[in-house]
PDB file of C-alpha atoms in Angstrom:
ATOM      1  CA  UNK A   1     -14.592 -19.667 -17.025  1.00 84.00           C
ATOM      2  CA  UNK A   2     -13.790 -16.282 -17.821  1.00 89.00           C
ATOM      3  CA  UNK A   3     -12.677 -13.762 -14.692  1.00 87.00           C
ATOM      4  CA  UNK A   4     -16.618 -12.351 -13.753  1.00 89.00           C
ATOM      5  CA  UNK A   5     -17.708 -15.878 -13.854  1.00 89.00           C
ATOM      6  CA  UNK A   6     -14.553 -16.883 -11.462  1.00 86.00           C
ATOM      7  CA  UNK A   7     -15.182 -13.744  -9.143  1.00 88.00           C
ATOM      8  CA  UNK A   8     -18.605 -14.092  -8.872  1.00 91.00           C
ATOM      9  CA  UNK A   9     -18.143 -18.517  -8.149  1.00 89.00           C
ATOM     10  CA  UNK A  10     -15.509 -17.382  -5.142  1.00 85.00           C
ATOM     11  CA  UNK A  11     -18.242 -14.960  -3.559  1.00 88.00           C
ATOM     12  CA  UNK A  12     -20.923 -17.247  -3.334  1.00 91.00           C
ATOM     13  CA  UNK A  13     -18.292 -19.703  -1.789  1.00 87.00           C
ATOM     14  CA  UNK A  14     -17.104 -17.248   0.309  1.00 87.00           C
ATOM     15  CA  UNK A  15     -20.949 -16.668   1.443  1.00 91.00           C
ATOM     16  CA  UNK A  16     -22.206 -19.989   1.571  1.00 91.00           C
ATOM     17  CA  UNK A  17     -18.967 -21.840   3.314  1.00 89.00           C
ATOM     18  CA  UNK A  18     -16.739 -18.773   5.047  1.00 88.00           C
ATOM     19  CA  UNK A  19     -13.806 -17.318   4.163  1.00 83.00           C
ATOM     20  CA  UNK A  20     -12.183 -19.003   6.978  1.00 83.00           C
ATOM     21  CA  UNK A  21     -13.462 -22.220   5.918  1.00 87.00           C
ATOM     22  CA  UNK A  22     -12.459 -21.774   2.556  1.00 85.00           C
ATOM     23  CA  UNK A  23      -8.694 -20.527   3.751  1.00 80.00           C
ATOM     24  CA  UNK A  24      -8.459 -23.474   6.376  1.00 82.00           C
ATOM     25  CA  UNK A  25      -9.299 -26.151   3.070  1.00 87.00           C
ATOM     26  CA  UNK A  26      -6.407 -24.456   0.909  1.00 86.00           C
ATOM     27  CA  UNK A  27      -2.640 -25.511   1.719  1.00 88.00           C
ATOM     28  CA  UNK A  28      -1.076 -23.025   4.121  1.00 85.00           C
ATOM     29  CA  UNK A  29       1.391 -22.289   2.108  1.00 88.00           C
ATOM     30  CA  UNK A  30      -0.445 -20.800  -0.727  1.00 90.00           C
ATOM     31  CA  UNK A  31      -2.620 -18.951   1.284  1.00 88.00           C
ATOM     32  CA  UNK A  32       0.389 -17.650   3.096  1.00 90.00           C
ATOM     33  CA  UNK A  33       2.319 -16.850  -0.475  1.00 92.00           C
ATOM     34  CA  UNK A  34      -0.729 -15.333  -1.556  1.00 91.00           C
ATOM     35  CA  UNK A  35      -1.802 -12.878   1.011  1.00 90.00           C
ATOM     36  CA  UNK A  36       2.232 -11.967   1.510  1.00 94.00           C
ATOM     37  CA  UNK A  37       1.902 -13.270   4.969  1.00 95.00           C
ATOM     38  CA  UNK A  38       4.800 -13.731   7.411  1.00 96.00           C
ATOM     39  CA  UNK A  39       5.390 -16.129  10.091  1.00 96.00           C
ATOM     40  CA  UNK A  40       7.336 -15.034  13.459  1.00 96.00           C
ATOM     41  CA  UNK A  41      10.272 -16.664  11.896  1.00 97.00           C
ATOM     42  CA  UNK A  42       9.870 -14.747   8.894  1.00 96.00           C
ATOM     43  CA  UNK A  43       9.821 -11.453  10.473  1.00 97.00           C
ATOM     44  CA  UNK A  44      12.331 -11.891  12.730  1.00 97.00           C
ATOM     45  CA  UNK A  45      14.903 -12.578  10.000  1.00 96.00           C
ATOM     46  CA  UNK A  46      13.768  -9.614   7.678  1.00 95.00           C
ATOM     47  CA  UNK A  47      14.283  -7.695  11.128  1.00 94.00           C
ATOM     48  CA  UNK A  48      17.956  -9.538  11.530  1.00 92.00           C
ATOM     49  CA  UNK A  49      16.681 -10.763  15.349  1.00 93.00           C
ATOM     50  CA  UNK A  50      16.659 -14.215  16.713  1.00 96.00           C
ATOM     51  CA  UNK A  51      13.195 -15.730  16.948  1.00 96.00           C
ATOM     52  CA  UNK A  52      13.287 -15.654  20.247  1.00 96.00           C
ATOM     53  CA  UNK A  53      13.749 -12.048  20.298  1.00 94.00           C
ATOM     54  CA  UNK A  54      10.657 -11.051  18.453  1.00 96.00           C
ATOM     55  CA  UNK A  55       8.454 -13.572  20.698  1.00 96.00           C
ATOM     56  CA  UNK A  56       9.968 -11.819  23.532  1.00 95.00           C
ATOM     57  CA  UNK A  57       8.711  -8.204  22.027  1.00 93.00           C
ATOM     58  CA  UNK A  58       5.557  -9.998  20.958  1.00 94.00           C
ATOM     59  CA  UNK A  59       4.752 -11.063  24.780  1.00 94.00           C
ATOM     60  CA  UNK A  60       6.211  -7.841  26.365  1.00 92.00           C
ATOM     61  CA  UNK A  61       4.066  -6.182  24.404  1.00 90.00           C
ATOM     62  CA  UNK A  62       6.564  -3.987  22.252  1.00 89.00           C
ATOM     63  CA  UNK A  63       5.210  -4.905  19.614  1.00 91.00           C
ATOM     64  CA  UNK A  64       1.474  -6.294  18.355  1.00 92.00           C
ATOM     65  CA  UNK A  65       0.574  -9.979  18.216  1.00 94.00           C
ATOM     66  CA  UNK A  66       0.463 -11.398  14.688  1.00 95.00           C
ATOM     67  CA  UNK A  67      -3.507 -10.710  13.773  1.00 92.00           C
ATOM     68  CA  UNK A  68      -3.746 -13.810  11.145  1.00 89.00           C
ATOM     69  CA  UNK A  69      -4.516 -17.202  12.576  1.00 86.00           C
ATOM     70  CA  UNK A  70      -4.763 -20.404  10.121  1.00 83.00           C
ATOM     71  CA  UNK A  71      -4.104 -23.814  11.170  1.00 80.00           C
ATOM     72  CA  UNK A  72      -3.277 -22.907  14.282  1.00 84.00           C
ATOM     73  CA  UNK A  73      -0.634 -20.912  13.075  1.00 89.00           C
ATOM     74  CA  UNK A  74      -0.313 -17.041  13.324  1.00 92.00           C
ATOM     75  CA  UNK A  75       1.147 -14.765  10.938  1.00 95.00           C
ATOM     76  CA  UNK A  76       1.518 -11.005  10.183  1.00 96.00           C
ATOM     77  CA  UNK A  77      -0.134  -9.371   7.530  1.00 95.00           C
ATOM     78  CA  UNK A  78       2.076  -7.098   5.224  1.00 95.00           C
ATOM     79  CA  UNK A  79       0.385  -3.944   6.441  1.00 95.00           C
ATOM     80  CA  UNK A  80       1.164  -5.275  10.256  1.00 95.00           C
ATOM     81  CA  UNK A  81       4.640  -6.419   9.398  1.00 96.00           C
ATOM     82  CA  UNK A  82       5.411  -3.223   7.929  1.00 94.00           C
ATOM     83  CA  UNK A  83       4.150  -1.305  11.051  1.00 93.00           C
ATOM     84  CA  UNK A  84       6.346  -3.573  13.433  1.00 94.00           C
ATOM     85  CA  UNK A  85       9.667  -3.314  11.004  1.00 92.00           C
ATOM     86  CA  UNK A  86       8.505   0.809  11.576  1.00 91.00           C
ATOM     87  CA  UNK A  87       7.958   0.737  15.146  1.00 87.00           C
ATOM     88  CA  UNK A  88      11.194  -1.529  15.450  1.00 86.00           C
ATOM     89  CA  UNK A  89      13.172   1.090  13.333  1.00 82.00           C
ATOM     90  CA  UNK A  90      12.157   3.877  15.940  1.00 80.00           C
ATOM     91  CA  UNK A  91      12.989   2.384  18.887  1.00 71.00           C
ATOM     92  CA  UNK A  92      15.806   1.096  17.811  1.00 69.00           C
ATOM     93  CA  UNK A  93      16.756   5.080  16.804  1.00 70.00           C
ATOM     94  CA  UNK A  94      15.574   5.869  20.504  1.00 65.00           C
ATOM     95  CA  UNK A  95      17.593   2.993  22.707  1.00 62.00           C
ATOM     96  CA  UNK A  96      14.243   1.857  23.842  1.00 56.00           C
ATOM     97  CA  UNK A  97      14.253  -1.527  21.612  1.00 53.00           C
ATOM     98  CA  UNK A  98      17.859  -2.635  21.521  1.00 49.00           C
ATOM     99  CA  UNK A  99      19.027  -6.598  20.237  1.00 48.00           C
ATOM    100  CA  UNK A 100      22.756  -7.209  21.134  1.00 49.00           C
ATOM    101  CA  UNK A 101      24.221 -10.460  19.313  1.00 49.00           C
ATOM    102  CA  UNK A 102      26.324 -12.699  22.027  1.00 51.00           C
ATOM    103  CA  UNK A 103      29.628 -12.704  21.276  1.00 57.00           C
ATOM    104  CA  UNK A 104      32.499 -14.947  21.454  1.00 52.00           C
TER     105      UNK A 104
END
């Protein structure tokens, strides 16, 4: 099957079944390699803040909920994870978003 013939077998799966169906039926971690998704987890360590942290921003509403939902899990896109590790950056600058490590 050359690449046409691929494309054009994924669109008419994509119209007959979904694209969430079709994304729900793959493993989640191919989907998530593949569309450069990140989990909480995932952004909280490129953002060097505990998990906890970033959950707290999430719910405070500092910062967006992740927009990406499979299996019940959610993740960040790469253009969302960028904007966070942006908005992040300027607060940070501006003493509004601060993360202190415990000490000792």
């Amino acid at each position: 099957m050359n690449d046409d013939e691929s494309r054009r077998a994924l669109r008419q799966l994509e119209q007959t079944l979904g694209i969430e169906f079709l994304l729900n039926s793959l493993p989640q971690e191919h989907v998530k390699r593949a569309l450069q998704l990140r989990s909480i987890a995932d952004l909280a360590a490129e953002l060097g803040v505990p998990y906890e942290t970033l959950r707290s921003w999430i719910t405070n509403g500092r910062v967006p909920k992740p927009e990406v939902q499979l299996h019940k899990r959610a993740y960040f896109s790469p253009e969302q994870a960028l904007a966070i590790k942006v908005i992040v950056t300027g607060q940070r600058k501006n003493k509004n978003l601060t993360y202190k490590p415990k000490t000792g």
